[in-house]
Short mmCIF file of C-alpha atoms and ligand atoms in Angstrom, two decimals:
data_model
loop_
_atom_site.label_atom_id
_atom_site.label_comp_id
_atom_site.label_asym_id
_atom_site.label_seq_id
_atom_site.Cartn_x
_atom_site.Cartn_y
_atom_site.Cartn_z
CA MET A 1 67.76 87.36 85.92
CA ARG A 2 71.06 85.90 84.69
CA PHE A 3 74.08 87.78 83.28
CA VAL A 4 76.41 84.62 81.97
CA GLU A 5 79.93 85.73 80.22
CA ARG A 6 81.43 83.19 78.50
CA TYR A 7 84.74 82.56 77.58
CA ASN A 8 85.54 79.61 75.49
CA GLY A 9 83.27 76.95 76.57
CA SER A 10 83.29 77.92 80.68
CA GLY A 11 82.28 81.19 82.01
CA LEU A 12 80.74 83.38 84.76
CA ILE A 13 77.37 83.41 86.26
CA LEU A 14 75.96 86.01 88.06
CA ASP A 15 72.22 86.64 89.15
CA VAL A 16 71.13 89.92 88.36
CA GLU A 17 68.29 92.03 89.89
CA ARG A 18 67.71 94.48 86.87
CA LEU A 19 69.63 96.49 83.83
CA ILE A 20 70.07 99.83 85.42
CA TYR A 21 71.29 101.51 81.74
CA GLU A 22 72.84 100.66 78.54
CA PHE A 23 73.68 102.54 76.20
CA ARG A 24 75.18 102.03 72.48
CA GLY A 25 77.29 103.95 71.00
CA ILE A 26 81.21 102.82 70.13
CA GLN A 27 81.03 100.43 72.64
CA ASN A 28 78.01 98.65 73.75
CA ILE A 29 77.52 100.23 77.61
CA GLN A 30 75.46 98.54 80.66
CA ILE A 31 75.46 98.32 84.42
CA PHE A 32 73.34 96.02 85.97
CA GLU A 33 72.61 95.57 89.67
CA THR A 34 73.50 92.19 90.49
CA LYS A 35 71.95 90.03 93.64
CA SER A 36 75.47 89.49 95.47
CA PHE A 37 78.02 91.77 93.50
CA GLY A 38 76.69 95.29 93.81
CA LYS A 39 75.89 97.18 90.53
CA MET A 40 78.12 96.23 87.85
CA LEU A 41 80.24 97.28 84.99
CA VAL A 42 79.77 95.16 81.65
CA ILE A 43 81.06 96.51 78.14
CA ASP A 44 80.41 94.61 74.67
CA GLY A 45 79.42 91.83 77.02
CA LYS A 46 82.16 91.66 79.38
CA VAL A 47 82.60 92.06 83.05
CA GLN A 48 84.59 95.75 83.69
CA PHE A 49 84.32 95.76 87.47
CA THR A 50 81.77 94.95 89.99
CA GLU A 51 81.26 96.51 93.19
CA ARG A 52 82.19 94.01 95.67
CA ASP A 53 85.68 93.26 94.15
CA GLU A 54 87.00 95.81 91.62
CA ALA A 55 89.18 97.29 94.31
CA PHE A 56 91.00 94.05 94.51
CA TYR A 57 91.49 94.59 90.46
CA HIS A 58 91.86 98.28 91.27
CA GLU A 59 94.43 98.43 94.05
CA MET A 60 96.80 95.35 92.47
CA LEU A 61 97.00 98.26 89.09
CA VAL A 62 97.57 101.33 91.08
CA HIS A 63 99.83 100.44 93.91
CA PRO A 64 102.21 98.28 92.67
CA VAL A 65 103.50 100.51 90.12
CA MET A 66 103.29 103.85 92.62
CA MET A 67 104.85 102.57 95.29
CA VAL A 68 108.41 101.88 93.70
CA HIS A 69 107.87 104.88 92.43
CA GLU A 70 109.62 107.33 95.07
CA ASN A 71 107.96 110.72 94.78
CA PRO A 72 104.46 109.91 91.34
CA ARG A 73 103.88 113.60 90.63
CA ARG A 74 102.57 113.56 87.34
CA VAL A 75 100.09 110.20 86.50
CA LEU A 76 98.75 109.07 82.92
CA VAL A 77 96.27 106.63 83.01
CA ILE A 78 94.70 105.78 79.72
CA GLY A 79 91.22 104.39 80.00
CA GLY A 80 89.68 103.40 82.87
CA GLY A 81 87.03 106.19 82.68
CA ASP A 82 85.12 104.54 85.44
CA GLY A 83 87.98 106.01 88.01
CA GLY A 84 88.04 103.42 90.07
CA ALA A 85 92.07 103.61 89.21
CA VAL A 86 91.97 107.19 89.46
CA ARG A 87 90.89 107.38 92.93
CA GLU A 88 93.57 104.79 94.00
CA ILE A 89 95.87 106.83 92.16
CA LEU A 90 95.04 110.08 95.08
CA LYS A 91 95.68 108.15 97.67
CA HIS A 92 99.75 108.52 96.70
CA ASN A 93 98.96 112.24 96.57
CA PRO A 94 100.34 113.52 93.12
CA ARG A 95 100.07 116.83 91.79
CA GLU A 96 98.40 115.67 88.27
CA VAL A 97 96.47 113.03 87.04
CA VAL A 98 95.61 113.01 83.39
CA VAL A 99 92.82 110.59 82.48
CA VAL A 100 92.76 109.97 78.41
CA GLU A 101 89.42 107.71 78.10
CA ILE A 102 88.00 106.92 74.30
CA ASP A 103 84.78 106.76 75.06
CA GLU A 104 82.70 109.71 77.03
CA ASN A 105 80.06 107.52 77.70
CA VAL A 106 81.77 105.80 80.29
CA VAL A 107 82.56 107.70 82.62
CA ARG A 108 79.11 109.62 81.73
CA ALA A 109 77.39 105.97 83.00
CA CYS A 110 79.61 105.43 85.74
CA ARG A 111 79.35 109.30 87.67
CA ARG A 112 75.73 108.27 87.49
CA TYR A 113 74.61 105.63 88.36
CA VAL A 114 78.05 103.80 90.18
CA GLY A 115 80.15 106.53 91.83
CA ILE A 116 83.32 104.30 92.24
CA ASP A 117 85.75 107.33 92.03
CA ARG A 118 83.84 108.38 95.16
CA GLY A 119 84.80 111.79 93.71
CA ALA A 120 88.67 111.44 92.49
CA LEU A 121 87.44 112.22 88.74
CA ASP A 122 86.01 115.75 90.27
CA ASP A 123 88.92 116.36 92.04
CA GLU A 124 91.29 119.00 90.77
CA ARG A 125 93.96 117.81 90.38
CA VAL A 126 92.76 115.20 87.73
CA GLY A 127 92.17 116.25 84.28
CA ILE A 128 90.05 114.31 81.69
CA LYS A 129 89.94 114.09 78.01
CA PHE A 130 87.89 112.27 75.91
CA GLU A 131 90.26 110.99 73.00
CA ASP A 132 92.08 108.08 71.59
CA GLY A 133 95.07 106.77 74.31
CA PHE A 134 97.45 105.96 71.39
CA LYS A 135 96.90 108.75 69.51
CA PHE A 136 97.49 110.80 72.77
CA VAL A 137 101.19 109.01 74.03
CA ARG A 138 102.28 109.64 69.85
CA TYR A 139 102.17 113.07 70.16
CA CYS A 140 102.47 113.75 73.49
CA ASN A 141 106.16 115.89 74.55
CA THR A 142 105.37 115.93 78.15
CA HIS A 143 106.74 113.20 80.64
CA PHE A 144 104.95 111.05 83.04
CA ASP A 145 107.02 109.53 86.20
CA VAL A 146 103.83 106.68 85.79
CA ILE A 147 101.91 105.67 83.14
CA ILE A 148 98.80 102.76 84.16
CA VAL A 149 96.58 101.18 81.33
CA ASP A 150 93.47 100.43 82.51
CA GLY A 151 91.95 99.13 79.15
CA THR A 152 89.37 96.07 77.93
CA ASP A 153 89.85 93.08 76.45
CA PRO A 154 91.65 92.91 73.27
CA ASN A 155 88.60 94.17 70.81
CA PRO A 156 88.93 96.81 67.40
CA VAL A 157 88.53 99.39 70.01
CA SER A 158 91.29 98.93 72.55
CA GLN A 159 93.67 96.11 70.62
CA VAL A 160 96.52 99.15 69.70
CA LEU A 161 96.33 99.41 73.56
CA THR A 162 98.99 96.29 72.93
CA SER A 163 100.80 96.96 70.22
CA ARG A 164 104.47 97.19 70.42
CA GLU A 165 104.27 101.08 68.90
CA PHE A 166 102.04 101.71 71.55
CA TYR A 167 104.40 100.29 74.11
CA ASP A 168 107.66 101.66 72.72
CA CYS A 169 106.20 105.32 72.64
CA CYS A 170 104.81 105.62 76.37
CA ALA A 171 108.28 103.98 77.26
CA ARG A 172 109.85 106.83 75.62
CA ILE A 173 107.16 109.25 77.97
CA CYS A 174 107.42 108.23 81.09
CA GLU A 175 109.36 106.16 84.36
CA TYR A 176 107.11 103.40 85.37
CA PHE A 177 104.79 101.96 83.44
CA VAL A 178 101.70 98.78 83.84
CA THR A 179 98.98 97.85 82.01
CA GLN A 180 97.00 95.01 83.13
CA SER A 181 97.70 92.07 80.74
CA GLN A 182 94.67 89.33 81.16
CA SER A 183 93.96 86.35 82.18
CA PRO A 184 97.27 83.68 81.67
CA PHE A 185 94.59 80.87 81.88
CA VAL A 186 91.82 81.59 79.58
CA GLN A 187 93.53 84.78 77.21
CA SER A 188 97.15 82.94 76.88
CA GLU A 189 97.11 84.79 73.50
CA HIS A 190 96.73 87.78 74.85
CA PHE A 191 98.54 87.84 77.68
CA LYS A 192 101.91 86.42 75.72
CA SER A 193 101.68 89.04 73.32
CA ILE A 194 101.42 91.77 75.56
CA TYR A 195 104.55 90.29 77.32
CA ARG A 196 106.59 89.92 74.29
CA ASN A 197 105.18 93.51 72.48
CA ALA A 198 106.25 95.58 75.87
CA LYS A 199 109.70 95.64 75.37
CA PHE A 200 111.10 98.22 78.42
CA LYS A 201 113.94 97.47 79.71
CA ASN A 202 112.85 95.76 82.73
CA LYS A 203 109.72 94.37 82.60
CA ALA A 204 108.07 91.50 85.27
CA VAL A 205 104.76 90.17 85.41
CA TYR A 206 102.62 89.65 88.57
CA LEU A 207 98.96 88.00 89.22
CA GLY A 208 96.35 89.41 91.29
CA PHE A 209 92.74 87.49 92.28
CA VAL A 210 89.91 89.23 91.21
CA PRO A 211 87.05 86.54 90.95
CA SER A 212 84.51 88.27 88.65
CA TYR A 213 87.16 88.14 86.06
CA PRO A 214 87.70 84.59 83.94
CA HIS A 215 88.24 82.45 86.70
CA GLY A 216 89.48 84.88 88.74
CA LEU A 217 93.73 85.15 88.31
CA TRP A 218 94.32 88.05 86.77
CA SER A 219 97.60 89.53 85.52
CA TYR A 220 99.58 92.95 84.68
CA LEU A 221 102.90 93.71 83.45
CA ILE A 222 105.16 95.97 84.94
CA GLY A 223 108.19 98.27 82.99
CA SER A 224 110.29 100.41 83.20
CA ASP A 225 113.56 101.58 80.62
CA VAL A 226 115.51 103.73 83.18
CA ARG A 227 114.91 102.27 86.71
CA ASP A 228 114.58 98.86 88.49
CA ILE A 229 111.07 97.33 89.15
CA PHE A 230 111.99 95.56 92.32
CA ILE A 231 112.30 97.40 95.86
CA ASP A 232 112.86 95.91 99.11
CA LEU A 233 110.12 95.59 101.56
CA GLU A 234 111.41 97.28 103.61
CA VAL A 235 111.58 100.38 101.59
CA LEU A 236 107.85 99.38 99.90
CA ARG A 237 107.11 99.24 104.46
CA GLU A 238 108.26 102.75 104.90
CA ARG A 239 106.47 103.73 101.85
CA PHE A 240 103.54 102.61 102.71
CA GLU A 241 103.47 103.56 106.17
CA GLU A 242 104.93 106.91 105.07
CA ARG A 243 101.78 107.84 102.66
CA GLY A 244 99.12 106.45 105.29
CA ILE A 245 97.31 104.34 102.53
CA GLU A 246 94.70 102.35 103.44
CA THR A 247 93.51 99.45 101.21
CA VAL A 248 91.66 96.42 101.13
CA TYR A 249 94.05 94.13 99.06
CA TYR A 250 97.60 95.47 98.64
CA THR A 251 99.77 95.41 101.28
CA PRO A 252 103.58 95.40 100.99
CA GLU A 253 103.66 91.52 102.02
CA VAL A 254 101.12 91.37 98.37
CA HIS A 255 103.39 93.56 96.56
CA VAL A 256 106.22 91.01 96.80
CA SER A 257 104.69 88.30 96.87
CA ALA A 258 102.32 88.77 93.48
CA PHE A 259 105.75 88.76 91.85
CA ALA A 260 106.13 84.97 92.10
CA LEU A 261 105.21 82.96 89.73
CA PRO A 262 103.62 79.54 89.18
CA ARG A 263 105.79 77.15 86.85
CA TRP A 264 102.72 76.78 84.56
CA VAL A 265 102.69 81.01 84.28
CA LYS A 266 106.54 80.90 83.51
CA ASP A 267 105.94 78.57 81.14
CA VAL A 268 103.03 80.11 79.10
CA LEU A 269 106.19 83.37 79.07
CA SER A 270 108.56 81.46 77.33
CA LYS A 271 107.15 79.43 74.90
N1 AG3 B 1 89.89 96.27 82.79
C1 AG3 B 1 89.88 95.33 82.53
C2 AG3 B 1 88.72 93.97 82.25
C3 AG3 B 1 88.69 92.79 81.93
C4 AG3 B 1 88.04 92.20 81.88
N2 AG3 B 1 87.72 90.98 80.67
C5 AG3 B 1 86.50 90.24 81.12
N3 AG3 B 1 85.01 90.27 81.49
N4 AG3 B 1 86.42 89.10 79.98
C6 AG3 B 1 88.66 96.96 83.45
C7 AG3 B 1 88.49 98.15 83.62
C8 AG3 B 1 87.90 98.45 84.95
N5 AG3 B 1 88.58 99.77 85.48
#
């Protein structure tokens, strides 16, 4: 059997052994066993992760923002019900992680059939709320050191998470913010609008490689109204050492170089 995800006239093909699980609720959730990428979560026809490369994505989503903060204690995750991001966050030893996931079925399915959280979702410091992320930040009056948005491609359920109002609410309650910001190559309109709507005083885009996402090149946006986004390599190296973090993709050197954007990516953002 073959799984295909299409993006405007091109796409991804993965051979699959079988469909392990499927549930149609507010989103269509599927879990496949693939031939060469391990288990794979697909939501509404789009690959969310494969076991083989999910660490590339989750590490680059989480570590840059957690590393620029000298002591991230309270962290909010919007989306991320599979627990991959939470697993990486716990490597920084925070005091509390709040996960706000709109679709309970994602958590249930991933816990039962995949387990990339490796127990992180059951950690006593982690609390999960099944509610709308936008409503949560809008009415939230506590402060977070870091907010991490791990959403799906903009669709009727998730597009509010790329709106100006959403980013403004986040800016009000956190020091540092990060969101995945789609493929600059095949989703340049989404990528651009995320960049425009995120009106943080300081902001920057960085890139990473995720083979199972549209053509492999993925982007992230980091922002802060109150703090600097760029930290010296020496400081990053010290922190990385001190925190004793083990990774397969992220290193302090990768962190610094990820912010170097190809000319065409800069052009997409400025036009
Ligand atoms: N969220 C971002 C996945 C986007 C992939 N897009 C696509 N395949 N068209 C990933 C959630 C993993 N925690």
